[in-house]
Coordinates of C-alpha atoms and ligand atoms in Angstrom, one line a residue:
M1352 CA 0.0 0.0 0.0
S1353 CA 1.3 3.4 -0.8
Q1354 CA 1.9 5.8 2.0
P1355 CA -1.5 7.2 2.9
Q1356 CA -1.9 10.9 2.6
P1357 CA -4.1 12.9 5.0
A1358 CA -7.5 13.4 3.4
C1359 CA -8.2 16.6 5.4
L1360 CA -5.5 18.6 3.6
P1361 CA -5.3 19.2 -0.1
E1362 CA -2.5 17.2 -1.8
T1363 CA -0.4 20.3 -2.5
A1364 CA -1.0 22.0 0.8
G1365 CA 1.5 21.5 3.6
Q1366 CA 3.8 19.5 1.4
A1367 CA 5.4 22.5 -0.3
H1368 CA 6.2 25.6 1.7
E1369 CA 3.0 26.7 3.4
L1370 CA -0.6 25.6 3.7
D1371 CA -3.0 28.4 2.8
V1372 CA -6.4 27.9 4.5
S1373 CA -7.9 31.3 3.6
S1374 CA -10.2 29.7 1.0
F1375 CA -11.4 27.0 3.4
S1376 CA -15.2 27.2 3.7
G1377 CA -17.7 25.6 6.0
P1378 CA -18.8 26.1 9.6
A1379 CA -15.3 25.8 11.1
G1380 CA -12.5 28.4 11.5
Y1381 CA -9.1 27.4 10.2
A1382 CA -5.7 28.9 10.8
V1383 CA -2.0 28.0 10.2
L1384 CA 0.1 29.2 13.1
G1385 CA 3.7 29.4 14.1
H1386 CA 4.9 28.0 17.4
E1387 CA 5.0 31.5 18.8
G1388 CA 1.3 32.1 18.0
R1389 CA 1.7 34.1 14.8
L1390 CA -1.1 33.6 12.3
Y1391 CA 0.2 32.7 8.8
S1392 CA -3.2 32.2 7.2
S1393 CA -6.8 32.0 8.3
N1394 CA -10.2 31.7 6.7
P1395 CA -13.0 34.3 7.3
Q1396 CA -14.9 32.0 9.7
L1397 CA -12.0 32.2 12.2
A1398 CA -12.8 35.9 12.9
V1399 CA -16.5 35.0 13.2
L1400 CA -15.7 32.4 15.8
L1401 CA -12.8 33.9 17.8
G1402 CA -13.4 37.7 17.2
D1403 CA -11.6 40.2 15.1
A1404 CA -8.8 40.8 17.6
V1405 CA -7.0 37.6 16.7
V1406 CA -7.0 38.4 13.0
V1407 CA -6.2 42.1 13.3
S1408 CA -3.3 41.5 15.7
G1409 CA -2.2 38.5 13.6
R1410 CA -1.5 36.6 16.9
L1411 CA -3.4 33.9 18.7
D1412 CA -2.1 34.9 22.1
S1413 CA -4.3 38.0 21.9
L1414 CA -7.0 35.5 23.2
C1415 CA -5.2 35.5 26.5
Q1416 CA -5.8 39.1 27.1
N1417 CA -9.6 39.3 27.5
G1418 CA -9.9 37.6 30.8
H1419 CA -12.0 34.7 29.5
G1420 CA -9.5 32.9 27.3
P1421 CA -7.0 30.1 28.2
S1422 CA -4.0 30.9 30.3
A1423 CA -0.9 31.8 28.2
A1424 CA 0.8 28.7 29.5
E1425 CA -2.0 26.4 28.3
L1426 CA -2.0 28.1 24.9
M1427 CA 1.8 27.8 24.5
Q1428 CA 1.6 24.1 25.4
S1429 CA -0.8 23.5 22.5
L1430 CA 1.2 25.7 20.1
T1431 CA 4.6 24.2 20.8
G1432 CA 3.4 20.6 21.1
T1433 CA 4.1 18.2 18.4
D1434 CA 0.9 16.2 18.6
D1435 CA -2.9 16.9 18.6
S1436 CA -4.4 18.8 21.5
T1437 CA -7.7 20.5 22.2
I1438 CA -8.6 23.6 24.3
T1439 CA -12.1 24.6 25.3
L1440 CA -12.3 28.3 25.3
E1441 CA -15.0 30.6 26.8
I1442 CA -15.0 33.7 24.7
A1443 CA -17.9 35.4 26.5
D1444 CA -20.1 34.3 29.4
G1445 CA -21.5 30.9 28.5
V1446 CA -20.2 31.1 24.9
T1447 CA -17.5 28.4 24.2
R1448 CA -15.3 27.4 21.3
Q1449 CA -13.3 24.3 20.7
L1450 CA -9.7 24.9 19.6
Q1451 CA -8.2 21.8 18.0
F1452 CA -4.5 21.9 17.2
G1453 CA -2.7 19.5 14.9
P1454 CA 0.9 19.2 13.6
L1455 CA 2.0 20.5 10.2
R1456 CA 5.3 20.5 8.6
A1457 CA 8.0 23.1 9.3
H1458 CA 7.0 23.8 12.9
R1459 CA 3.6 25.0 11.9
R1460 CA 0.4 24.1 13.7
L1461 CA -3.0 23.7 12.1
L1462 CA -5.9 25.2 14.2
I1463 CA -9.5 24.2 13.7
V1464 CA -12.1 26.2 15.6
S1465 CA -15.6 24.9 16.0
D1466 CA -18.7 26.1 17.8
P1467 CA -19.8 23.1 19.9
H1468 CA -23.4 24.3 19.6
H1469 CA -23.3 24.7 15.9
I1470 CA -25.8 22.6 13.9
S1471 CA -25.0 22.6 10.3
V1472 CA -27.8 23.9 8.1
Q1473 CA -26.1 23.3 4.8
T1474 CA -25.6 19.6 5.2
S1475 CA -28.5 17.5 6.5
A1476 CA -28.0 16.4 10.1
L1477 CA -29.1 13.0 8.8
E1478 CA -25.9 12.7 6.7
Q1479 CA -23.2 14.4 8.7
D1480 CA -22.1 14.0 12.2
T1481 CA -22.1 17.5 13.7
L1482 CA -19.5 16.8 16.3
T1483 CA -16.8 15.4 13.9
G1484 CA -18.0 16.6 10.5
L1485 CA -17.8 13.0 9.3
A1486 CA -20.4 11.1 7.4
N1487 CA -22.6 9.3 9.8
R1488 CA -24.4 5.9 9.9
H1489 CA -27.2 7.2 7.6
Q1490 CA -24.7 7.1 4.8
L1491 CA -23.5 3.6 5.7
N1492 CA -25.7 1.7 3.3
E1493 CA -24.8 3.9 0.4
I1494 CA -21.1 3.6 1.1
L1495 CA -21.3 -0.2 1.5
S1496 CA -23.3 -0.5 -1.8
R1497 CA -20.7 1.7 -3.5
L1498 CA -18.0 -0.7 -2.3
E1499 CA -20.1 -3.6 -3.5
S1500 CA -20.3 -2.2 -7.0
E1501 CA -16.6 -1.2 -7.1
R1502 CA -15.8 -4.8 -6.1
A1503 CA -18.0 -6.1 -8.9
A1504 CA -16.2 -3.9 -11.4
A1505 CA -12.8 -5.0 -10.0
Q1506 CA -13.7 -8.6 -10.3
S1507 CA -14.7 -8.3 -13.9
A1508 CA -11.3 -6.7 -14.6
P1509 CA -8.7 -9.5 -15.4
T1510 CA -6.1 -8.5 -12.8
A1511 CA -4.2 -11.0 -10.7
T1512 CA -5.0 -10.8 -7.0
N1513 CA -2.9 -12.0 -4.1
G1514 CA -4.7 -13.0 -0.9
N1515 CA -7.3 -10.3 -0.1
A1516 CA -5.5 -7.7 -2.2
G1517 CA -7.8 -6.1 -4.7
N1518 CA -10.8 -6.6 -2.5
A1519 CA -12.5 -3.7 -0.8
A1520 CA -12.2 -3.7 3.0
I1521 CA -13.6 -2.0 6.0
L1522 CA -12.1 -1.2 9.4
L1523 CA -14.5 -0.9 12.3
I1524 CA -12.7 1.2 14.9
D1525 CA -13.8 1.4 18.5
I1526 CA -12.3 3.7 21.2
D1527 CA -11.3 1.6 24.2
R1528 CA -13.2 2.3 27.4
F1529 CA -14.8 5.5 25.9
K1530 CA -17.8 5.2 28.3
Q1531 CA -15.4 5.3 31.2
I1532 CA -13.7 8.4 29.9
N1533 CA -17.1 10.1 29.4
D1534 CA -18.3 9.1 32.8
T1535 CA -15.2 10.1 34.7
L1536 CA -13.9 13.1 32.8
G1537 CA -17.2 14.5 31.5
H1538 CA -18.9 14.7 28.1
A1539 CA -17.1 17.8 27.0
T1540 CA -13.8 15.9 27.3
G1541 CA -15.4 12.9 25.6
D1542 CA -16.4 15.2 22.7
S1543 CA -12.9 16.7 22.4
L1544 CA -11.4 13.2 22.4
L1545 CA -13.8 12.2 19.5
R1546 CA -12.7 15.2 17.5
L1547 CA -9.0 14.6 18.2
V1548 CA -9.3 10.9 17.2
T1549 CA -11.1 12.0 14.0
G1550 CA -8.2 14.3 13.3
R1551 CA -5.7 11.5 13.7
L1552 CA -7.8 9.1 11.6
R1553 CA -8.0 11.7 8.9
R1554 CA -4.2 11.9 8.8
V1555 CA -4.0 8.3 7.6
T1556 CA -6.9 8.2 5.2
R1557 CA -6.6 9.0 1.5
E1558 CA -9.1 10.9 -0.5
T1559 CA -10.4 7.7 -2.0
D1560 CA -11.1 6.2 1.5
Q1561 CA -14.3 7.0 3.3
L1562 CA -14.2 7.7 7.1
M1563 CA -17.4 7.8 9.0
R1564 CA -18.6 7.9 12.6
V1565 CA -21.1 5.1 12.9
G1566 CA -21.8 5.0 16.6
G1567 CA -21.0 7.0 19.8
D1568 CA -17.3 5.9 19.8
E1569 CA -17.2 3.8 16.7
F1570 CA -15.7 4.8 13.4
L1571 CA -15.8 3.0 10.1
L1572 CA -13.1 3.4 7.5
A1573 CA -14.1 2.0 4.0
L1574 CA -11.1 1.3 1.7
P1575 CA -11.7 0.8 -2.0
C1576 CA -10.1 -2.1 -3.9
D1577 CA -6.6 -1.0 -4.6
E1578 CA -4.7 -2.4 -1.6
E1579 CA -1.5 -4.3 -1.8
P1580 CA -1.3 -7.6 0.2
G1581 CA -1.1 -6.9 3.9
G1582 CA -1.7 -3.2 3.3
V1583 CA -5.0 -3.1 5.2
E1584 CA -3.5 -4.8 8.2
Q1585 CA -0.5 -2.4 8.1
L1586 CA -2.9 0.6 8.0
A1587 CA -4.9 -0.9 11.0
I1588 CA -1.7 -1.3 13.0
R1589 CA -0.6 2.2 12.2
I1590 CA -4.0 3.5 13.4
V1591 CA -3.7 1.6 16.7
E1592 CA -0.2 3.0 17.2
L1593 CA -1.3 6.5 16.3
I1594 CA -4.3 6.6 18.7
S1595 CA -2.3 5.1 21.6
R1596 CA -0.2 8.3 21.6
P1597 CA -1.3 10.7 24.4
F1598 CA -3.9 13.3 23.7
L1599 CA -3.8 16.7 25.4
I1600 CA -7.3 18.0 26.3
N1601 CA -7.6 21.3 28.2
G1602 CA -4.0 21.0 29.5
Q1603 CA -4.6 17.4 30.7
Q1604 CA -2.9 14.4 29.2
L1605 CA -5.3 11.5 28.3
N1606 CA -4.3 8.1 27.1
T1607 CA -6.6 5.8 25.3
G1608 CA -6.5 3.2 22.5
V1609 CA -8.6 1.7 19.8
S1610 CA -9.7 -1.8 18.9
I1611 CA -10.1 -2.5 15.2
G1612 CA -12.0 -5.2 13.3
I1613 CA -11.0 -5.7 9.7
A1614 CA -13.2 -7.4 7.0
W1615 CA -12.9 -7.9 3.3
F1616 CA -15.4 -8.5 0.5
D1617 CA -14.7 -12.1 -0.5
D1618 CA -16.5 -15.4 -1.1
E1619 CA -17.8 -15.3 2.5
A1620 CA -18.9 -11.7 2.4
E1621 CA -20.6 -10.8 -0.8
D1622 CA -22.8 -8.0 0.5
G1623 CA -22.4 -5.0 2.7
A1624 CA -24.5 -6.4 5.6
T1625 CA -22.3 -9.5 5.9
L1626 CA -19.1 -7.4 5.5
L1627 CA -20.2 -5.3 8.4
Q1628 CA -21.1 -8.3 10.5
H1629 CA -17.7 -9.8 9.9
A1630 CA -15.9 -6.5 10.8
D1631 CA -18.0 -6.5 14.0
L1632 CA -17.1 -10.1 14.9
A1633 CA -13.4 -9.3 14.3
L1634 CA -13.8 -6.2 16.5
Q1635 CA -15.3 -8.2 19.3
K1636 CA -12.3 -10.6 19.0
A1637 CA -9.9 -7.7 19.2
K1638 CA -11.7 -6.5 22.4
V1639 CA -11.7 -9.8 24.1
S1640 CA -8.0 -10.4 23.2
G1641 CA -7.1 -7.4 25.3
R1642 CA -8.1 -4.3 23.3
N1643 CA -5.7 -1.7 21.7
Q1644 CA -5.1 -4.0 18.7
A1645 CA -6.5 -4.9 15.3
C1646 CA -8.0 -8.2 14.4
A1647 CA -8.9 -9.5 10.9
F1648 CA -12.0 -11.6 10.3
Q1649 CA -11.6 -15.4 10.0
S1650 CA -14.4 -17.9 9.2
Y1651 CA -14.2 -19.6 12.6
M1652 CA -15.5 -16.3 14.2
A1653 CA -18.8 -16.6 12.3
Q1654 CA -19.2 -20.2 13.5
E1655 CA -18.4 -19.3 17.1
A1656 CA -21.0 -16.5 16.9
L1657 CA -23.6 -18.8 15.6
Q1658 CA -22.9 -21.3 18.4
R1659 CA -23.0 -18.6 20.9
R1660 CA -26.4 -17.3 19.6
A1661 CA -27.8 -20.8 19.8
L1662 CA -26.6 -21.1 23.4
E1663 CA -28.1 -17.7 24.3
I1664 CA -31.5 -19.0 23.1
D1665 CA -31.1 -22.3 24.9
I1666 CA -29.9 -20.8 28.2
R1667 CA -33.1 -18.8 28.5
R1668 CA -35.2 -22.0 28.6
A1669 CA -32.7 -24.1 30.6
L1670 CA -34.0 -23.2 34.1
T1671 CA -37.6 -23.9 33.2
L1672 CA -36.6 -27.1 31.5
Q1673 CA -34.7 -28.1 34.7
Q1674 CA -31.4 -28.6 32.8
F1675 CA -29.3 -27.1 35.6
R1676 CA -28.0 -29.0 38.6
L1677 CA -25.5 -28.4 41.3
V1678 CA -22.5 -30.6 42.1
Y1679 CA -20.6 -30.4 45.3
Q1680 CA -16.9 -30.3 46.1
P1681 CA -15.8 -31.1 49.7
Q1682 CA -13.7 -28.6 51.8
V1683 CA -11.5 -30.0 54.6
D1684 CA -10.4 -28.2 57.7
L1685 CA -6.6 -28.5 57.9
H1686 CA -6.4 -28.1 61.7
T1687 CA -8.8 -31.0 62.5
G1688 CA -8.6 -32.9 59.2
K1689 CA -12.4 -33.0 59.3
L1690 CA -14.9 -32.3 56.5
A1691 CA -15.9 -28.6 56.8
G1692 CA -18.5 -28.3 54.1
F1693 CA -19.0 -28.2 50.3
E1694 CA -18.8 -25.7 47.5
A1695 CA -21.8 -25.8 45.1
L1696 CA -20.8 -25.7 41.5
L1697 CA -23.3 -25.3 38.7
R1698 CA -23.7 -27.7 35.8
W1699 CA -25.8 -27.4 32.6
E1700 CA -27.0 -30.6 31.0
H1701 CA -27.6 -29.5 27.4
P1702 CA -29.9 -31.8 25.5
V1703 CA -27.5 -31.9 22.5
R1704 CA -24.1 -30.8 23.7
G1705 CA -24.1 -32.8 27.0
T1706 CA -22.6 -31.2 30.0
V1707 CA -21.5 -27.6 29.3
P1708 CA -18.8 -26.3 31.7
P1709 CA -19.6 -23.1 33.7
I1710 CA -16.6 -21.3 32.2
E1711 CA -18.5 -21.5 28.8
F1712 CA -22.1 -20.7 29.9
I1713 CA -21.7 -18.3 32.9
P1714 CA -20.4 -15.5 30.7
I1715 CA -23.4 -16.0 28.3
A1716 CA -25.8 -16.1 31.2
E1717 CA -24.2 -12.9 32.5
E1718 CA -24.5 -11.2 29.1
T1719 CA -28.1 -12.1 28.7
G1720 CA -29.0 -11.1 32.3
E1721 CA -30.2 -14.7 32.8
I1722 CA -27.6 -15.1 35.6
R1723 CA -30.0 -13.3 38.0
R1724 CA -32.7 -15.9 37.8
I1725 CA -30.2 -18.8 37.6
G1726 CA -28.2 -17.4 40.5
A1727 CA -31.3 -17.1 42.7
W1728 CA -32.1 -20.7 42.0
V1729 CA -28.5 -21.8 42.9
I1730 CA -28.7 -20.1 46.3
L1731 CA -32.0 -21.7 47.0
E1732 CA -31.0 -25.2 45.8
A1733 CA -27.6 -25.1 47.7
C1734 CA -29.3 -24.2 51.0
R1735 CA -31.9 -26.9 50.5
Q1736 CA -29.2 -29.4 49.9
A1737 CA -27.2 -28.2 53.0
S1738 CA -30.3 -28.7 55.1
L1739 CA -29.9 -32.5 54.5
W1740 CA -26.4 -32.5 55.9
P1741 CA -25.2 -32.4 59.6
A1742 CA -25.7 -28.9 61.1
E1743 CA -21.9 -28.2 61.4
L1744 CA -21.3 -28.4 57.6
T1745 CA -21.3 -25.3 55.5
V1746 CA -22.2 -24.7 51.8
A1747 CA -20.4 -22.2 49.6
V1748 CA -22.2 -20.6 46.6
N1749 CA -20.6 -18.6 43.8
V1750 CA -22.4 -15.3 43.1
S1751 CA -21.7 -13.4 39.9
P1752 CA -21.0 -9.6 40.1
L1753 CA -24.1 -9.0 38.0
Q1754 CA -26.3 -10.5 40.7
F1755 CA -25.2 -7.6 42.9
D1756 CA -26.9 -5.2 40.5
D1757 CA -30.1 -6.5 41.8
E1758 CA -31.1 -4.9 45.1
K1759 CA -33.2 -8.0 45.8
L1760 CA -30.1 -10.2 46.4
P1761 CA -30.0 -10.0 50.2
G1762 CA -33.8 -10.7 50.1
H1763 CA -33.2 -13.8 47.9
V1764 CA -30.6 -15.0 50.4
K1765 CA -32.9 -14.4 53.4
D1766 CA -35.7 -16.2 51.6
A1767 CA -33.4 -19.2 50.9
L1768 CA -32.3 -19.3 54.5
N1769 CA -35.9 -19.2 55.7
R1770 CA -37.1 -21.8 53.3
S1771 CA -34.3 -24.3 53.9
G1772 CA -34.2 -23.6 57.7
I1773 CA -30.3 -23.6 57.7
A1774 CA -28.5 -21.2 60.1
P1775 CA -27.1 -18.2 58.3
E1776 CA -23.5 -19.0 59.3
R1777 CA -23.7 -22.2 57.3
L1778 CA -24.0 -20.3 54.1
E1779 CA -20.9 -18.7 52.4
I1780 CA -21.2 -16.4 49.5
E1781 CA -18.1 -16.5 47.2
V1782 CA -17.4 -13.4 45.1
T1783 CA -14.6 -12.6 42.7
E1784 CA -12.6 -9.3 42.5
G1785 CA -14.6 -8.4 39.4
L1786 CA -17.4 -7.4 41.8
L1787 CA -15.2 -4.8 43.5
F1788 CA -14.4 -3.1 40.2
H1789 CA -17.9 -3.4 38.8
N1790 CA -19.6 -1.1 41.3
P1791 CA -17.6 -0.9 44.5
D1792 CA -20.0 1.3 46.5
A1793 CA -23.1 -0.9 45.7
A1794 CA -21.0 -4.0 46.4
L1795 CA -19.9 -2.8 49.8
A1796 CA -23.5 -1.9 50.7
Q1797 CA -24.8 -5.3 49.6
L1798 CA -22.0 -7.3 51.2
T1799 CA -22.5 -5.4 54.5
Q1800 CA -26.2 -6.3 54.4
L1801 CA -25.4 -10.0 53.8
R1802 CA -22.9 -10.0 56.7
Q1803 CA -25.7 -8.5 58.9
L1804 CA -27.8 -11.5 58.0
G1805 CA -25.0 -13.6 59.5
V1806 CA -23.8 -15.1 56.1
D1807 CA -20.1 -15.5 55.5
I1808 CA -18.3 -13.9 52.5
A1809 CA -15.3 -15.4 50.7
M1810 CA -13.1 -13.7 48.2
D1811 CA -12.7 -16.4 45.5
D1812 CA -9.6 -16.9 43.2
F1813 CA -7.5 -14.5 45.3
G1814 CA -4.2 -13.7 43.6
T1815 CA -5.5 -13.6 40.1
G1816 CA -6.6 -10.5 38.2
Y1817 CA -6.3 -7.2 40.0
S1818 CA -5.8 -8.5 43.5
S1819 CA -5.4 -5.6 45.8
L1820 CA -4.6 -5.9 49.5
S1821 CA -6.8 -2.8 50.1
H1822 CA -9.8 -4.8 48.9
L1823 CA -9.3 -7.3 51.6
S1824 CA -9.4 -4.7 54.4
R1825 CA -12.1 -2.5 52.9
F1826 CA -14.7 -5.2 52.3
P1827 CA -16.2 -7.5 54.9
F1828 CA -14.7 -10.8 53.9
T1829 CA -14.6 -13.7 56.3
K1830 CA -12.5 -15.9 54.1
V1831 CA -9.8 -15.7 51.3
K1832 CA -9.7 -18.5 48.8
I1833 CA -6.2 -18.8 47.4
D1834 CA -6.4 -19.4 43.7
Q1835 CA -5.3 -22.9 42.4
S1836 CA -2.6 -21.4 40.2
F1837 CA -0.6 -20.8 43.5
V1838 CA -1.1 -24.4 44.6
R1839 CA -0.9 -26.6 41.5
G1840 CA 2.2 -27.5 39.4
G1841 CA 5.8 -27.1 40.5
V1842 CA 5.7 -24.5 43.3
D1843 CA 8.8 -22.3 43.3
D1844 CA 10.1 -20.3 46.3
R1845 CA 8.5 -17.1 45.3
T1846 CA 5.1 -18.7 44.9
Q1847 CA 5.4 -20.4 48.3
A1848 CA 6.5 -17.0 49.8
L1849 CA 3.3 -15.5 48.3
V1850 CA 1.1 -18.2 49.7
T1851 CA 2.6 -17.8 53.1
C1852 CA 2.1 -14.0 52.8
I1853 CA -1.6 -14.4 51.9
I1854 CA -2.1 -16.8 54.8
S1855 CA -0.5 -14.5 57.4
L1856 CA -2.3 -11.5 55.9
G1857 CA -5.6 -13.3 56.2
A1858 CA -4.9 -14.2 59.8
S1859 CA -4.0 -10.6 60.7
L1860 CA -7.2 -9.4 59.2
G1861 CA -9.2 -12.0 61.0
M1862 CA -10.0 -14.0 57.9
K1863 CA -9.8 -17.7 57.3
T1864 CA -7.8 -19.0 54.3
L1865 CA -8.7 -21.9 52.0
A1866 CA -6.4 -23.1 49.2
E1867 CA -8.1 -24.4 46.0
G1868 CA -6.9 -27.0 43.6
V1869 CA -5.0 -29.3 46.0
E1870 CA -4.2 -32.4 44.0
T1871 CA -1.2 -34.1 45.8
P1872 CA -0.4 -35.1 49.4
E1873 CA 2.7 -32.8 49.2
Q1874 CA 0.6 -29.8 48.4
Y1875 CA -1.7 -30.7 51.3
Q1876 CA 1.3 -31.0 53.7
R1877 CA 2.9 -27.8 52.6
L1878 CA -0.3 -25.8 53.1
Q1879 CA -0.9 -27.4 56.5
T1880 CA 2.6 -26.4 57.6
S1881 CA 2.1 -22.9 56.2
G1882 CA -0.9 -22.4 58.6
C1883 CA -3.6 -22.4 55.9
D1884 CA -7.0 -23.1 57.5
A1885 CA -8.7 -25.3 54.8
V1886 CA -8.3 -27.0 51.4
Q1887 CA -10.4 -28.1 48.5
G1888 CA -9.3 -30.1 45.5
Y1889 CA -9.1 -33.3 43.6
L1890 CA -7.0 -34.9 46.3
I1891 CA -10.0 -34.9 48.6
S1892 CA -12.6 -35.3 45.9
R1893 CA -13.8 -34.1 42.5
P1894 CA -17.1 -32.3 42.6
M1895 CA -19.8 -34.9 43.2
E1896 CA -23.5 -35.3 42.5
A1897 CA -25.9 -34.1 45.2
G1898 CA -27.0 -37.7 45.8
S1899 CA -23.5 -38.8 46.7
T1900 CA -22.8 -36.1 49.4
T1901 CA -24.7 -37.9 52.2
N1902 CA -22.6 -41.0 51.6
F1903 CA -19.4 -39.0 51.5
V1904 CA -20.3 -37.2 54.8
D1905 CA -20.9 -40.6 56.5
Q1906 CA -17.7 -42.0 55.1
C1907 CA -15.7 -39.0 56.4
S1908 CA -17.2 -39.2 59.9
R1909 CA -16.3 -43.0 60.0
Q1910 CA -12.7 -42.2 58.9
I1911 CA -12.4 -39.5 61.6
H1912 CA -13.7 -42.1 64.0
D1913 CA -11.0 -44.5 62.8
G1914 CA -8.4 -41.8 63.2
D1915 CA -7.6 -41.5 59.5
A1916 CA -8.5 -37.9 58.8
T1917 CA -6.8 -37.3 55.4
A1918 CA -7.2 -40.6 53.7
Ligands
C2E110 P1 -14.4 -21.6 41.3 O1 -15.5 -21.0 42.1 O2 -13.0 -21.1 41.6 O3 -14.5 -23.2 41.4 C1 -13.4 -24.0 41.5 C2 -13.2 -24.7 40.2 O4 -12.0 -25.5 40.2 C3 -14.3 -25.7 39.8 O5 -14.4 -25.7 38.4 C4 -13.7 -27.0 40.3 O6 -14.3 -28.1 39.7 C5 -12.3 -26.8 39.9 N1 -11.4 -27.6 40.8 C6 -11.5 -27.9 42.1 N2 -10.5 -28.6 42.5 C7 -9.6 -28.8 41.5 C8 -8.4 -29.4 41.4 O7 -7.8 -30.0 42.3 N3 -7.8 -29.4 40.2 C9 -8.4 -28.7 39.1 N4 -7.8 -28.8 38.0 N5 -9.6 -28.1 39.2 C10 -10.2 -28.1 40.4 P2 -15.8 -25.6 37.7 O8 -16.9 -26.4 38.4 O9 -15.6 -25.9 36.2 O10 -16.2 -24.1 37.9 C11 -15.4 -23.1 37.3 C12 -15.9 -21.7 37.7 O11 -17.2 -21.5 37.3 C13 -15.9 -21.6 39.2 O12 -14.6 -21.4 39.7 C14 -16.8 -20.4 39.4 O13 -16.1 -19.2 39.2 C15 -17.8 -20.6 38.2 N6 -19.0 -21.2 38.7 C16 -19.3 -22.4 39.0 N7 -20.6 -22.5 39.5 C17 -21.1 -21.3 39.6 C18 -22.3 -20.7 40.0 O14 -23.3 -21.3 40.5 N8 -22.5 -19.3 39.8 C19 -21.5 -18.6 39.3 N9 -21.7 -17.2 39.2 N10 -20.3 -19.1 38.9 C20 -20.1 -20.4 39.0
MG111 MG1 -15.8 -20.6 43.9
MG112 MG1 -12.0 -20.3 42.9

């Protein structure tokens, strides 16, 4: 692929000596500035938006003298910077302008001034996005059909193609965690970021490419059929790199990234709708693979999506059709060697696929919201089962962060305790750290309510993800479950040191510790010596059917009687 030229600047401009923006029309003001603030050229709209003083004095820093404008330091930062930046400027009470700066050659800066409240009257709001000036999703179909016909024309031309070269392609570009930026830094910052991202995207697009804003933080770049092999991927990588550079908004540095899905017109995508679907699937892949990267569509993604959709439909009916059941894995007290209780683990018996593991269906249940109904059933069923065991045995239940969005959760727990008749201290709610990030204030309130009911709370899989020691002290946990990755496999000195550290930390915070995934007698011994309170794992037993638990309980009490606690 030839080096892309910025589509926003005329071919001749900026490449020779100087860019002249005086003939630029449209609702935005344009200026070319020197680093010291001198105006080299401007269009008439600039004076309309910023006032005559700037144009008459020939200097942008005259803006700093009317009491409303940015500080001289802030303005200098944007003028001398080498990357994009944005300043929001109040030119009179309640009247604001967005000043967007971008780099030009020879130490010049391009300034684009827009009125954030401006609504274009010349172009239909249906066709143009007023924030970025790009085409919007109303033009999507037209652009996709154009690509389709261009592709048809290219196919009838007898040129050799290599791989996907020669095929039209689209890039679906999504700003990573844009919602978070909007929520935490405000919508004005979000808007500025969208404009700056647009500016950078424009820099890598050619006049034949079509850039559009198709969603809140989603852009689509349509590339006609003249790419070299690998050219589209290279362009996508370049965009990822370009957007990951810091942005300067109102004097504040902001870092973000983009995820990109790439799709080509080919035998699998012969129409615009399919092409878009493929780009979307590739985008989802880029997001789940860690964001800030580009991912090209491959056929298996479509098959995965189909299977997932089928599971989504099936999971909605699974509870009614009684396809769920709980299995139970024993937990052993390391001080006494006695059975302490069981963890309830969910299983889905799918009529065609057989047993689907929770790691596959829990995320789908979470996404569809079905987890709330399923989760309520799990709590009720686990308590009912525990009521059949001796009164000293506990039952642990996994609760998804999404269940905490429902204010009724403590009510469900109370109901399950009442209906089963088990004492609250026999129930333990296991949560993962995801909960504490999802909505920490709501989580704290709900966990406190659960504790007030007398229920125990365990932090599951501790040591994975974003484990933070402050979480342990801030939230009312009664137990820490050490993740199996610290227990299984060849344990080196550092891992052992970490396990010892978690155990003593738990003890000093008044929390019990349980190690998961214990598979060998050596692991059992080591944890016992380290002062861990309890273990769970294949060494003791794999998760078992509900019907087998009573037998297991009897067997354990006989072994204890016989003095063989860990057999
Ligand atoms: P978890 O809560 O950490 O559960 C422990 C997982 O480790 C279980 O996998 C268990 O079978 C497995 N395991 C236990 N001991 C050993 C061992 O010694 N070696 C090995 N290799 N594995 C062991 P499972 O049942 O597949 O569950 C996976 C995860 O699914 C659970 O991890 C939990 O996060 C989630 N899950 C299970 N049931 C539920 C549920 O009812 N609700 C929710 N929200 N999540 C659930
Ligand atoms: Mg668990
Ligand atoms: Mg766990």
